[in-house]
Amino acid sequence: MSVRTPAAIAASFTLPGAVVFALFFLLPLAVVLAEAMSDGGAAFARVWNDPVFWNGLRGSLVLGIAAPFFSLLVGVPVAITLARLSPRMRTSLLIAISLPLTFSGLIVAYGFILLLGRAGFVTLLLAEVGFDPAVVGGFIFSPLGLGVAYSYYLVPRVVLIVLPAVRNFDAVQLRAARSLGAGPLRVLADILVPQIMPSLVAAFCLTSAVAVGAYGTALALVGTQVNILPLILYSKISETGTDLPSAAVISIVLMAICGFVIALGEVFRRGK
């Protein structure tokens, strides 16, 4: 026999969340909208006609696809491996894997400069076998290179999202398919991946939103040399620029992109 919770009690449980949502989302959004309209809406036209904005939007979209792709490429095999380990070993490795989440963007950027910069350790090693250090070292300062750098702290997020789905997967299905003659790749593509696809999409959307909106690592790594929206926003409110209405418009665009990506993942998850 089920017991129905009175509507007043149910509403009281949602009140704290509604207050937090209003104070930390709706109110800041209203302030940003007011700032964007402070010059009569001319900021929207300036941003629309600014080629730097469109280049930044293109760079952000490239970053928002590359970083999740690299993160899934690394994080999914790691999650599958962790699911096969003993609980104690899995917990120990999860602690180690989660450490990058505690590092600041400055530390991550400095580490990648030491590894893949124009005088980095990996760059100099590749130069010994004929690779051009200017080309190899310049990669990390591109949107794709930033995607690789972002993957350093996005991979743990992928692992934490995908691991529960992999652990709850019935591995008997894989053994049955292998016994019927299916190869390893066919087993993964036809049995495992479709069943954990909601978790994969959720991980991709979450890491994509983080990559599109983050700026700390990019600012420490390349300054404002790469056109992505967070760095363009920073340039408009830093010492070299004070166009606050345009910055507010770019903030709204960034919020819309991140919100759309998260909503897309939620819709896919509910559909599954």
Short mmCIF file of C-alpha atoms in Angstrom, two decimals:
data_model
loop_
_atom_site.label_atom_id
_atom_site.label_comp_id
_atom_site.label_asym_id
_atom_site.label_seq_id
_atom_site.Cartn_x
_atom_site.Cartn_y
_atom_site.Cartn_z
CA MET A 1 0.00 0.00 0.00
CA SER A 2 1.54 3.29 -1.07
CA VAL A 3 1.30 6.43 1.04
CA ARG A 4 0.81 9.71 -0.79
CA THR A 5 2.87 12.64 0.45
CA PRO A 6 0.78 15.78 1.02
CA ALA A 7 1.36 18.45 -1.60
CA ALA A 8 2.38 21.04 1.00
CA ILE A 9 5.11 18.76 2.41
CA ALA A 10 6.36 17.89 -1.06
CA ALA A 11 6.49 21.58 -1.98
CA SER A 12 8.45 22.38 1.19
CA PHE A 13 11.18 19.94 0.15
CA THR A 14 11.58 21.75 -3.18
CA LEU A 15 11.77 25.19 -1.57
CA PRO A 16 15.52 25.15 -0.73
CA GLY A 17 16.37 24.07 -4.28
CA ALA A 18 14.11 26.76 -5.72
CA VAL A 19 15.76 29.43 -3.57
CA VAL A 20 19.25 28.33 -4.60
CA PHE A 21 18.18 28.23 -8.28
CA ALA A 22 16.72 31.74 -8.05
CA LEU A 23 19.69 33.27 -6.21
CA PHE A 24 22.51 31.62 -8.14
CA PHE A 25 21.02 31.30 -11.63
CA LEU A 26 17.96 33.45 -12.28
CA LEU A 27 19.24 36.55 -10.46
CA PRO A 28 22.73 36.53 -12.09
CA LEU A 29 21.12 35.85 -15.47
CA ALA A 30 18.80 38.82 -15.00
CA VAL A 31 21.77 41.05 -14.12
CA VAL A 32 23.71 39.87 -17.20
CA LEU A 33 20.66 40.46 -19.42
CA ALA A 34 20.25 43.96 -18.00
CA GLU A 35 23.91 44.71 -18.71
CA ALA A 36 23.61 43.37 -22.27
CA MET A 37 20.64 45.71 -22.88
CA SER A 38 22.21 48.69 -21.12
CA ASP A 39 23.11 50.38 -24.42
CA GLY A 40 19.75 49.72 -26.02
CA GLY A 41 20.69 46.37 -27.53
CA ALA A 42 23.52 47.74 -29.65
CA ALA A 43 25.89 45.22 -28.03
CA PHE A 44 24.05 42.36 -29.74
CA ALA A 45 24.68 43.98 -33.14
CA ARG A 46 28.35 44.63 -32.32
CA VAL A 47 28.90 41.02 -31.32
CA TRP A 48 26.97 39.71 -34.33
CA ASN A 49 29.07 41.76 -36.75
CA ASP A 50 32.38 41.02 -35.04
CA PRO A 51 34.46 38.41 -36.95
CA VAL A 52 36.49 37.77 -33.80
CA PHE A 53 33.33 36.52 -32.11
CA TRP A 54 32.58 34.08 -34.93
CA ASN A 55 36.16 32.81 -34.90
CA GLY A 56 35.89 32.37 -31.14
CA LEU A 57 32.59 30.54 -31.52
CA ARG A 58 34.17 28.22 -34.08
CA GLY A 59 37.16 27.60 -31.80
CA SER A 60 34.90 26.89 -28.82
CA LEU A 61 32.85 24.39 -30.82
CA VAL A 62 36.04 22.63 -31.95
CA LEU A 63 37.23 22.54 -28.35
CA GLY A 64 33.82 21.36 -27.14
CA ILE A 65 34.00 18.37 -29.51
CA ALA A 66 37.72 17.54 -29.33
CA ALA A 67 38.06 17.55 -25.55
CA PRO A 68 35.11 15.17 -24.88
CA PHE A 69 36.25 12.91 -27.72
CA PHE A 70 39.77 12.58 -26.33
CA SER A 71 38.37 12.14 -22.82
CA LEU A 72 36.01 9.33 -23.86
CA LEU A 73 38.79 7.70 -25.87
CA VAL A 74 40.87 7.42 -22.70
CA GLY A 75 38.24 7.29 -19.99
CA VAL A 76 36.03 4.46 -21.29
CA PRO A 77 38.84 1.84 -21.46
CA VAL A 78 39.96 2.96 -18.01
CA ALA A 79 36.43 2.50 -16.64
CA ILE A 80 36.15 -0.96 -18.21
CA THR A 81 39.49 -1.94 -16.66
CA LEU A 82 38.55 -0.61 -13.22
CA ALA A 83 35.25 -2.52 -13.29
CA ARG A 84 37.18 -5.80 -13.50
CA LEU A 85 39.37 -5.09 -10.45
CA SER A 86 38.78 -5.90 -6.81
CA PRO A 87 36.93 -3.23 -4.79
CA ARG A 88 40.05 -2.28 -2.80
CA MET A 89 42.23 -1.89 -5.87
CA ARG A 90 39.47 -0.03 -7.72
CA THR A 91 39.05 2.44 -4.85
CA SER A 92 42.78 3.10 -4.67
CA LEU A 93 43.03 3.74 -8.40
CA LEU A 94 39.94 5.96 -8.39
CA ILE A 95 41.59 8.16 -5.77
CA ALA A 96 44.67 8.47 -7.97
CA ILE A 97 42.61 9.10 -11.11
CA SER A 98 40.59 11.81 -9.36
CA LEU A 99 43.67 13.80 -8.30
CA PRO A 100 43.71 15.96 -11.48
CA LEU A 101 40.37 17.39 -10.37
CA THR A 102 42.17 19.06 -7.45
CA PHE A 103 44.78 20.82 -9.60
CA SER A 104 44.38 24.41 -10.72
CA GLY A 105 44.38 25.36 -14.39
CA LEU A 106 47.76 27.04 -13.95
CA ILE A 107 49.41 23.79 -12.85
CA VAL A 108 47.86 21.84 -15.74
CA ALA A 109 48.93 24.47 -18.27
CA TYR A 110 52.49 24.61 -16.94
CA GLY A 111 52.76 20.82 -17.06
CA PHE A 112 51.69 20.68 -20.69
CA ILE A 113 54.10 23.47 -21.60
CA LEU A 114 56.93 21.43 -20.08
CA LEU A 115 55.82 18.36 -22.03
CA LEU A 116 54.51 19.63 -25.36
CA GLY A 117 55.65 23.24 -25.58
CA ARG A 118 58.15 24.40 -28.19
CA ALA A 119 60.98 23.42 -25.83
CA GLY A 120 59.05 20.66 -24.08
CA PHE A 121 60.39 17.23 -23.24
CA VAL A 122 58.21 15.33 -25.73
CA THR A 123 58.76 17.98 -28.42
CA LEU A 124 62.54 17.68 -28.15
CA LEU A 125 62.36 13.88 -28.24
CA LEU A 126 60.27 14.00 -31.42
CA ALA A 127 62.73 16.49 -32.90
CA GLU A 128 65.42 13.83 -32.60
CA VAL A 129 63.52 11.62 -35.07
CA GLY A 130 62.85 14.39 -37.58
CA PHE A 131 59.71 16.21 -36.41
CA ASP A 132 59.70 19.98 -36.62
CA PRO A 133 59.68 21.41 -33.05
CA ALA A 134 57.80 24.52 -34.24
CA VAL A 135 54.95 22.38 -35.60
CA VAL A 136 54.85 19.93 -32.69
CA GLY A 137 55.22 22.66 -30.09
CA GLY A 138 52.58 24.81 -31.73
CA PHE A 139 49.94 22.08 -31.54
CA ILE A 140 49.29 22.58 -27.82
CA PHE A 141 48.47 26.25 -28.47
CA SER A 142 45.65 25.42 -30.91
CA PRO A 143 42.00 24.59 -30.07
CA LEU A 144 42.73 20.89 -30.67
CA GLY A 145 45.79 21.12 -28.43
CA LEU A 146 43.69 22.77 -25.75
CA GLY A 147 41.28 19.85 -26.09
CA VAL A 148 44.12 17.46 -25.27
CA ALA A 149 45.12 19.60 -22.28
CA TYR A 150 41.54 19.82 -21.04
CA SER A 151 41.26 16.04 -21.28
CA TYR A 152 43.71 15.79 -18.40
CA TYR A 153 41.00 16.79 -15.92
CA LEU A 154 38.02 15.69 -18.01
CA VAL A 155 39.06 12.01 -18.14
CA PRO A 156 38.35 11.54 -14.38
CA ARG A 157 34.84 12.87 -14.94
CA VAL A 158 34.28 10.39 -17.75
CA VAL A 159 35.54 7.53 -15.58
CA LEU A 160 33.29 8.49 -12.67
CA ILE A 161 30.22 8.68 -14.94
CA VAL A 162 30.83 5.55 -17.03
CA LEU A 163 32.15 3.26 -14.30
CA PRO A 164 28.76 2.61 -12.58
CA ALA A 165 27.18 1.64 -15.90
CA VAL A 166 30.04 -0.73 -16.73
CA ARG A 167 29.95 -2.30 -13.27
CA ASN A 168 26.20 -2.94 -13.53
CA PHE A 169 26.58 -4.49 -16.96
CA ASP A 170 26.06 -8.27 -17.06
CA ALA A 171 29.35 -9.63 -18.41
CA VAL A 172 27.68 -12.99 -19.12
CA GLN A 173 26.36 -11.45 -22.33
CA LEU A 174 29.90 -10.82 -23.52
CA ARG A 175 31.02 -14.37 -22.76
CA ALA A 176 27.96 -15.78 -24.53
CA ALA A 177 28.67 -13.71 -27.62
CA ARG A 178 32.32 -14.75 -27.65
CA SER A 179 31.31 -18.40 -27.33
CA LEU A 180 29.12 -17.99 -30.42
CA GLY A 181 32.07 -16.77 -32.44
CA ALA A 182 31.86 -12.95 -32.17
CA GLY A 183 35.16 -11.10 -32.12
CA PRO A 184 36.18 -8.71 -29.31
CA LEU A 185 35.41 -5.56 -31.28
CA ARG A 186 32.08 -6.93 -32.49
CA VAL A 187 31.13 -7.83 -28.92
CA LEU A 188 31.93 -4.34 -27.67
CA ALA A 189 30.18 -2.57 -30.56
CA ASP A 190 27.01 -4.68 -30.60
CA ILE A 191 26.50 -5.53 -26.93
CA LEU A 192 28.42 -3.36 -24.48
CA VAL A 193 28.37 0.07 -26.15
CA PRO A 194 24.59 0.18 -26.88
CA GLN A 195 23.78 -0.64 -23.26
CA ILE A 196 26.09 1.97 -21.75
CA MET A 197 25.36 4.57 -24.44
CA PRO A 198 23.29 6.83 -22.10
CA SER A 199 26.29 7.09 -19.78
CA LEU A 200 28.61 7.78 -22.72
CA VAL A 201 26.35 10.56 -24.00
CA ALA A 202 26.02 12.01 -20.49
CA ALA A 203 29.81 11.99 -20.08
CA PHE A 204 30.30 13.59 -23.50
CA CYS A 205 27.76 16.36 -22.84
CA LEU A 206 29.06 17.13 -19.35
CA THR A 207 32.70 17.31 -20.42
CA SER A 208 31.74 19.31 -23.51
CA ALA A 209 29.97 21.93 -21.38
CA VAL A 210 32.95 22.10 -19.03
CA ALA A 211 35.38 22.50 -21.95
CA VAL A 212 33.33 25.21 -23.65
CA GLY A 213 32.94 27.27 -20.48
CA ALA A 214 36.38 26.81 -18.89
CA TYR A 215 39.06 29.44 -19.35
CA GLY A 216 41.65 29.05 -16.56
CA THR A 217 43.85 26.49 -18.31
CA ALA A 218 43.51 28.21 -21.69
CA LEU A 219 44.38 31.61 -20.21
CA ALA A 220 47.46 30.23 -18.45
CA LEU A 221 48.52 28.20 -21.49
CA VAL A 222 48.00 30.57 -24.43
CA GLY A 223 46.87 33.88 -22.97
CA THR A 224 44.53 35.37 -25.55
CA GLN A 225 46.34 33.97 -28.59
CA VAL A 226 43.61 31.40 -29.33
CA ASN A 227 40.13 32.54 -30.28
CA ILE A 228 37.66 30.85 -27.97
CA LEU A 229 34.68 32.57 -26.38
CA PRO A 230 35.88 32.53 -22.74
CA LEU A 231 39.15 34.24 -23.72
CA ILE A 232 37.31 36.79 -25.89
CA LEU A 233 35.05 37.48 -22.92
CA TYR A 234 38.11 37.93 -20.72
CA SER A 235 39.67 40.36 -23.18
CA LYS A 236 36.55 42.55 -23.06
CA ILE A 237 36.62 42.93 -19.26
CA SER A 238 40.39 43.00 -18.70
CA GLU A 239 42.68 46.01 -18.61
CA THR A 240 42.80 46.12 -22.43
CA GLY A 241 39.04 46.34 -22.86
CA THR A 242 35.96 47.56 -20.98
CA ASP A 243 33.07 46.67 -23.29
CA LEU A 244 30.85 45.25 -20.58
CA PRO A 245 27.63 45.04 -22.66
CA SER A 246 29.41 42.94 -25.32
CA ALA A 247 30.92 40.79 -22.58
CA ALA A 248 27.43 40.23 -21.21
CA VAL A 249 26.20 39.17 -24.66
CA ILE A 250 29.04 36.66 -24.98
CA SER A 251 28.24 35.39 -21.49
CA ILE A 252 24.66 34.74 -22.58
CA VAL A 253 25.89 32.89 -25.68
CA LEU A 254 28.20 30.72 -23.55
CA MET A 255 25.39 30.00 -21.11
CA ALA A 256 23.06 29.07 -23.98
CA ILE A 257 25.61 26.69 -25.52
CA CYS A 258 26.36 24.95 -22.22
CA GLY A 259 22.68 24.74 -21.32
CA PHE A 260 21.81 23.30 -24.72
CA VAL A 261 24.53 20.63 -24.47
CA ILE A 262 23.45 19.57 -20.99
CA ALA A 263 19.76 19.54 -22.03
CA LEU A 264 20.63 17.43 -25.07
CA GLY A 265 22.30 14.82 -22.85
CA GLU A 266 19.34 14.83 -20.48
CA VAL A 267 16.85 14.36 -23.31
CA PHE A 268 18.85 11.45 -24.70
CA ARG A 269 19.11 9.84 -21.26
CA ARG A 270 15.36 10.12 -20.66
CA GLY A 271 14.68 8.77 -24.12
CA LYS A 272 16.71 5.68 -23.33
#
